[in-house]
Coordinates of C-alpha atoms in Angstrom, one line a residue:
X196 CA 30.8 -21.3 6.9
X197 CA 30.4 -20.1 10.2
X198 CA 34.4 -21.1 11.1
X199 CA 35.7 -18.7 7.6
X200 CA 33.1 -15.9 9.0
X201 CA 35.0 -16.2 12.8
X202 CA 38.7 -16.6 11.1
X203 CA 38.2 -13.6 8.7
X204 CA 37.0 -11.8 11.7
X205 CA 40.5 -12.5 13.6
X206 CA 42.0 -11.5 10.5
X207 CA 40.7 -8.3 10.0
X208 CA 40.9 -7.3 13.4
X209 CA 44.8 -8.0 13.3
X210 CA 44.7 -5.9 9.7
X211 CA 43.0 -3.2 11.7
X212 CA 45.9 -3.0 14.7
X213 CA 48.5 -3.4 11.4
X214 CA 47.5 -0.7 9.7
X215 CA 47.4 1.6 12.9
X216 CA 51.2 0.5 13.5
X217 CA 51.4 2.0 9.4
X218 CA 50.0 4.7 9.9
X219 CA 52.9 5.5 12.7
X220 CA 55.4 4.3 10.6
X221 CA 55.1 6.5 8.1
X222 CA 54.2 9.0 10.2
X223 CA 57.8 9.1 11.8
X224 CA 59.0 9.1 8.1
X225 CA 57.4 12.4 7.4
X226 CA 58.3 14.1 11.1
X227 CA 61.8 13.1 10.4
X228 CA 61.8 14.6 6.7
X229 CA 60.1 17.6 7.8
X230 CA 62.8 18.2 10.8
X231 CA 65.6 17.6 8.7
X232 CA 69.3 16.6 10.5
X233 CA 69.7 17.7 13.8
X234 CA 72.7 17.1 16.4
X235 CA 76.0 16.0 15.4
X236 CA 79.6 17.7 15.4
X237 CA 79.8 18.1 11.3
X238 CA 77.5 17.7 8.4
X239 CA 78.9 14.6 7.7
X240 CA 77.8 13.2 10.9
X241 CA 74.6 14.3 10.6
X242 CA 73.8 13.0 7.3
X243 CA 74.7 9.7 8.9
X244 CA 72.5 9.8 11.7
X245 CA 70.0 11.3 9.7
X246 CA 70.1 8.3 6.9
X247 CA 70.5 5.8 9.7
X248 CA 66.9 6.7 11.1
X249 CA 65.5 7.0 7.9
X250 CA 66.7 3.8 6.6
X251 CA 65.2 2.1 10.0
X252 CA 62.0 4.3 9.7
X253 CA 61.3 3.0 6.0
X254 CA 62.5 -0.5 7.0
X255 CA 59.8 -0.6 9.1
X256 CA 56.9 1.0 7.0
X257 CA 58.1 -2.3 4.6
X258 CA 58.2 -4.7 7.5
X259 CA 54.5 -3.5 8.3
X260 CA 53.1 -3.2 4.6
X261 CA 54.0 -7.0 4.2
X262 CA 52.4 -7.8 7.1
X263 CA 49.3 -5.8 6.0
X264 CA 49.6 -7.5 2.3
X265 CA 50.1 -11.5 4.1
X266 CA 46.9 -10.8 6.0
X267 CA 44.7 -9.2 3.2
X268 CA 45.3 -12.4 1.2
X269 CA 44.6 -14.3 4.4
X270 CA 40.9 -13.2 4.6
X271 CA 38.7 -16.0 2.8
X272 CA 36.6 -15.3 -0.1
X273 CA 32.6 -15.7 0.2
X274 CA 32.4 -18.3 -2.6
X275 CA 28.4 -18.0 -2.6
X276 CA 27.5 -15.2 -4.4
X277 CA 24.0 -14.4 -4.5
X278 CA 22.3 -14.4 -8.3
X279 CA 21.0 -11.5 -7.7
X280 CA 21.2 -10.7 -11.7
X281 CA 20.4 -7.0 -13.0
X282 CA 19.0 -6.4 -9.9
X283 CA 22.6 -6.3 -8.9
X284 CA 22.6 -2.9 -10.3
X285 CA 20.8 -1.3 -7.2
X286 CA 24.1 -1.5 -5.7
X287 CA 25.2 1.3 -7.8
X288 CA 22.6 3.7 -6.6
X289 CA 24.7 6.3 -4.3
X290 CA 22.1 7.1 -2.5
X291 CA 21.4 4.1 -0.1
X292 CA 20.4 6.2 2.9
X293 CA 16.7 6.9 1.1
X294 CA 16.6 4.1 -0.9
X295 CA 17.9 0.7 1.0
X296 CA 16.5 -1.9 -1.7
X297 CA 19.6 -3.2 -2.6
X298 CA 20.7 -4.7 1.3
X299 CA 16.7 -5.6 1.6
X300 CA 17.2 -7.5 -1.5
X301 CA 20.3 -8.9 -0.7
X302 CA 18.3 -10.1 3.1
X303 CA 15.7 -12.1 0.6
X304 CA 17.8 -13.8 -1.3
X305 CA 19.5 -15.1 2.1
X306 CA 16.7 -15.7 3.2
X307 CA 15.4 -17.7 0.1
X308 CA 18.4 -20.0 -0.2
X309 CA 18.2 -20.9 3.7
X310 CA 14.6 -22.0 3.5
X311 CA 16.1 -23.8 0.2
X312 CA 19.0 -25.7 1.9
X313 CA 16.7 -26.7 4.8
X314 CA 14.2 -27.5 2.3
X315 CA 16.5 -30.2 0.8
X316 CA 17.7 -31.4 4.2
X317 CA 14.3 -32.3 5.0
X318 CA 13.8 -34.0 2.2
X319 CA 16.7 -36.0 3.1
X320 CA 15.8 -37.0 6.1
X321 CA 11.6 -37.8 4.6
X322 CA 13.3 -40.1 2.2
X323 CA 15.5 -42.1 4.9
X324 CA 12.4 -42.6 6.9
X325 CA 9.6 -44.1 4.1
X326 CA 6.2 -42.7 5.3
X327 CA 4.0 -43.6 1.8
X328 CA 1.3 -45.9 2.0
X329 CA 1.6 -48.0 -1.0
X330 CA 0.2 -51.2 -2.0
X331 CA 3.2 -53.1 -0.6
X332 CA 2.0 -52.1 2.9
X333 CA -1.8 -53.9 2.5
X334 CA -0.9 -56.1 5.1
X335 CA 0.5 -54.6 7.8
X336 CA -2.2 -51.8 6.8
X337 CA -4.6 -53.6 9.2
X338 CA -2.8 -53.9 12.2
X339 CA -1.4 -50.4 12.6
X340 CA -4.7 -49.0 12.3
X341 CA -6.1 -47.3 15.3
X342 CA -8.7 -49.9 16.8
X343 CA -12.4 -48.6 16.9
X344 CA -14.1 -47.2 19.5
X345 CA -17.4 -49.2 20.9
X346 CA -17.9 -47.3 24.0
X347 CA -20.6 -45.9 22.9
X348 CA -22.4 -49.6 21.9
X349 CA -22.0 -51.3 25.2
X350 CA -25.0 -53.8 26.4
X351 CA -26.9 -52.4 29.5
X352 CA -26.1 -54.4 32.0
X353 CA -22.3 -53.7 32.0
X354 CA -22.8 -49.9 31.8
X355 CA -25.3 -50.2 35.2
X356 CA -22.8 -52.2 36.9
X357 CA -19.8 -49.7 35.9
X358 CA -22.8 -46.8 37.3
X359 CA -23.0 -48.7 40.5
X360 CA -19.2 -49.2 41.0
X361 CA -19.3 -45.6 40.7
X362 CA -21.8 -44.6 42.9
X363 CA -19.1 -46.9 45.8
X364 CA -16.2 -44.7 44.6
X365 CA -17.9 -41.8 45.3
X366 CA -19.9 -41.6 48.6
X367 CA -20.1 -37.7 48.7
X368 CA -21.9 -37.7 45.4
X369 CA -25.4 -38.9 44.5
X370 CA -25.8 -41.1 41.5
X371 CA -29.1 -42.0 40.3
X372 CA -29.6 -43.3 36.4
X373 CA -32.6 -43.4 34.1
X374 CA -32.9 -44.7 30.9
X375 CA -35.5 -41.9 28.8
X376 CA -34.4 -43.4 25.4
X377 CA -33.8 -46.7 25.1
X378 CA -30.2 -47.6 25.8
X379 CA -29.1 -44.5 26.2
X380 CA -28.6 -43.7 30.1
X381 CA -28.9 -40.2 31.6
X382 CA -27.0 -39.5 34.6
X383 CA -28.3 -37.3 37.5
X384 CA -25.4 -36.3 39.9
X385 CA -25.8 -34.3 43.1
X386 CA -22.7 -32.6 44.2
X387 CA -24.1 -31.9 48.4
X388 CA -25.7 -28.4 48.2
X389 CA -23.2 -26.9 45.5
X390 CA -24.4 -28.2 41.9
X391 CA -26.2 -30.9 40.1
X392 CA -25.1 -32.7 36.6
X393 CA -27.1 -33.8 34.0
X394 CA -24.9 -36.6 32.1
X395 CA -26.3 -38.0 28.8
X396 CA -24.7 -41.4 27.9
X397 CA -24.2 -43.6 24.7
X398 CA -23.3 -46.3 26.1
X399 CA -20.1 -45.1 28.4
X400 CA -19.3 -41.9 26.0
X401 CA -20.6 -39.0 27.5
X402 CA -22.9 -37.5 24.9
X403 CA -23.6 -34.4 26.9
X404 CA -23.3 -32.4 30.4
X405 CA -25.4 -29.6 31.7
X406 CA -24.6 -28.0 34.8
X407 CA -27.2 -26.0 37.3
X408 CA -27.2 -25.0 41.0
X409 CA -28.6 -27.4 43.4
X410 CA -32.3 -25.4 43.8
X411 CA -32.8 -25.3 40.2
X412 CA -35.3 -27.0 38.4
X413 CA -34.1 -29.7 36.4
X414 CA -37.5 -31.2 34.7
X415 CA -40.3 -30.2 32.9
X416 CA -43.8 -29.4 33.2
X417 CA -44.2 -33.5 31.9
X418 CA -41.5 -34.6 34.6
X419 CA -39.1 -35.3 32.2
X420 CA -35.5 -34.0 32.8
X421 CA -34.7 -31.0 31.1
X422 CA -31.7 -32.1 29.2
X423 CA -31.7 -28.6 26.9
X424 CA -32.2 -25.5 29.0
X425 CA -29.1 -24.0 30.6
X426 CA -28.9 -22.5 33.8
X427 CA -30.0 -19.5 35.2
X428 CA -26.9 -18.6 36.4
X429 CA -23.5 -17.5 35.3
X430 CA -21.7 -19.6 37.3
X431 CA -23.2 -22.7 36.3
X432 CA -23.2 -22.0 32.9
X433 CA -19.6 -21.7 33.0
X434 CA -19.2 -24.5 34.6
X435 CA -21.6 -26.3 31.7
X436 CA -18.7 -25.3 29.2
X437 CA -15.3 -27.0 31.2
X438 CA -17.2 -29.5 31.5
X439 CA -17.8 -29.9 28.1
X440 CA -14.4 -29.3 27.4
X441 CA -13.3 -32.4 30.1
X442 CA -15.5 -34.9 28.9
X443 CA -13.1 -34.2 25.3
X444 CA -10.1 -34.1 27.3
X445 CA -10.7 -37.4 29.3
X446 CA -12.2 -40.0 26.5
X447 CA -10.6 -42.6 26.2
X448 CA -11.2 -45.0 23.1
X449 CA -10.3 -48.1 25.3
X450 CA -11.4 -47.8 28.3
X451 CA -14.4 -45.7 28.4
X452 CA -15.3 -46.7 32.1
X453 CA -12.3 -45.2 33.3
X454 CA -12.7 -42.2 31.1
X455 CA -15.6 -41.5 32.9
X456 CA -14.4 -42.4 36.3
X457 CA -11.9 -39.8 35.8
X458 CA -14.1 -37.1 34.5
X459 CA -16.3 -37.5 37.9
X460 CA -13.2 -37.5 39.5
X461 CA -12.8 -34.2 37.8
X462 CA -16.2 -32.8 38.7
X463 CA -16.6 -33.9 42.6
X464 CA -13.6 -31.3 42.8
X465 CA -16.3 -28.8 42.2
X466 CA -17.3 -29.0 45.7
X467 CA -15.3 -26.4 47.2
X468 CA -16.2 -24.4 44.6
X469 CA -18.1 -21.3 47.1
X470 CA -15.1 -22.0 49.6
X471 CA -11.6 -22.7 47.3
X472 CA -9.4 -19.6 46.5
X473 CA -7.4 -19.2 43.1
X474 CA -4.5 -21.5 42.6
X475 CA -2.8 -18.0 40.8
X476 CA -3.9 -15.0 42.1
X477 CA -5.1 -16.4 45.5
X478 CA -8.5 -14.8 45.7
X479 CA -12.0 -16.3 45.7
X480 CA -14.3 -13.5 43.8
X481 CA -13.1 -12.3 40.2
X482 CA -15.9 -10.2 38.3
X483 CA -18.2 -11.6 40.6
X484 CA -17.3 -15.2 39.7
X485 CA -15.6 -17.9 42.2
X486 CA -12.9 -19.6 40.3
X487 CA -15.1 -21.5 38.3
X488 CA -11.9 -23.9 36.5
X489 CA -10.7 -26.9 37.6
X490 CA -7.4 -28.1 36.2
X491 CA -7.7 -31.2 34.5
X492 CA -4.4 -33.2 35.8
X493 CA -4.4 -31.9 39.3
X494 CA -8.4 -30.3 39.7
X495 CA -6.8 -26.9 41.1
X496 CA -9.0 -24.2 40.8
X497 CA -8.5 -21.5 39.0
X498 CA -10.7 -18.2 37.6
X499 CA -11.0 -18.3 33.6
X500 CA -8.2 -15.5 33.4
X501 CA -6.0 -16.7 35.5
X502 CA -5.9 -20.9 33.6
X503 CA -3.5 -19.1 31.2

């Protein structure tokens, strides 16, 4: 469709330059009957030269007409007429300046049998590549599916020893691990004199993370750890909610001791956090906040405004 559209195109614009080269034609036919004959010795030799233009004058205007005719009958018919049915009728209104509905009209139904065509090349392409479930597929129905996740059902003594090959991986940063219900292990990290981490784990799946500066109180009255209370500060509390956020981005079904390798990987970066300068816009304070993001492939900071 698109080659007919570009070769009628061509075509017009040579009927166009045609039809110019008419126009002249016959416009020398009319000068030359309006002048009349003109030179010669004797009428007799005027009416010669006189029918001699005329005849190559009107020779032309034919030559050019044919030419005009052969390329009108060139141009190629749209064979896909829209059903645009009594609706058709708009067409008729002479008035198209205040009322367009007949080209909007004739935009929808375009429109409509595009999303049509592509509609059945889709379908097409669906039915070459089978996705049903059916019964036929029973058996191979267990081994594609996803395998489930027991990081969150691991025995105690793996999760301390994956805690205490942690603690070796990360010198700058202070583990220590208690166990206020049961099984479950809570995590309290020290960051140096920038931030400490409360961690809640089911098994190796980090149940929750809660974020406060390294003055704060982190227990109750009882001298059990606060694992509810935010912090008193902004900052922290921002940090409380990308963290959040990582410990989504970094789970790993699989391997849940690397998942959370890499999501204290993610969190020492926070140790430059009163001294680093925004990866963007290059400066440390924005609305009184230090860049308080840490990208989560390379741990650059970055203010909230400026991760986008």
């Amino acid at each position: 469709k698109m080659a007919d559209i570009e070769g009628n195109l061509k075509t017009i614009s040579k009927a166009i330059q045609t039809t110019q080269r008419l126009r002249g034609s016959v416009g020398r036919v009319f000068s030359q009957l309006r002048d009349g004959m003109e030179g010669g010795e004797s009428s007799g030799e005027r009416s010669k030269v006189f029918l001699d233009q005329l005849r190559e004058n009107l020779l032309a205007v034919n030559k050019e007409y044919d030419e005009l005719e052969k390329l009108s009958n060139a141009v190629t018919k749209q064979s896909d007429q829209l059903p645009t049915g009594s609706s058709g009728l708009l067409s008729l209104d002479p008035v198209q300046d205040k009322t367009p509905l007949y080209g909007q009209l004739l935009q929808s139904y375009k429109w409509s049998n595009k999303v049509h065509e592509h509609a059945g090349y889709t379908a097409q392409l669906l039915n070459q590549n089978s996705l049903k479930r059916s019964s036929m597929m029973t058996g191979l129905s267990t081994k594609r599916r996803k395998p489930q996740s027991t990081s969150h059902a691991l025995p105690g003594q793996y999760v301390d020893a994956v805690v205490a090959n942690l603690q070796r991986h990360f010198p700058n940063m202070t583990i220590s691990m208690t166990r206020p219900f049961g099984q479950s292990a809570v995590l309290q990290i020290g960051l140096g004199r920038t931030l400490q981490a409360i961690v809640v784990l089911r098994g190796l799946l980090i149940d929750r993370v809660v974020v406060k500066g390294f003055q704060e109180n982190v227990t109750q009255e009882d001298g059990k750890l606060d694992l509810w209370s935010k912090s008193q500060f902004r900052v922290f509390e921002k940090i409380s909610d990308h963290a959040t956020a990582a410990t989504l981005h970094y789970q790993h079904p699989i391997h849940p001791d690397l998942a959370l390798q890499t999501f204290l990987t993610w969190l020492n970066s926070y140790t430059s956090l009163f001294t680093a300068t925004c990866h963007r816009c290059g400066r440390h304070l924005q609305d009184g906040l230090p860049p308080t993001w840490r990208d989560f492939r390379t741990t650059d900071p970055y203010h909230e405004n400026c991760r986008q």
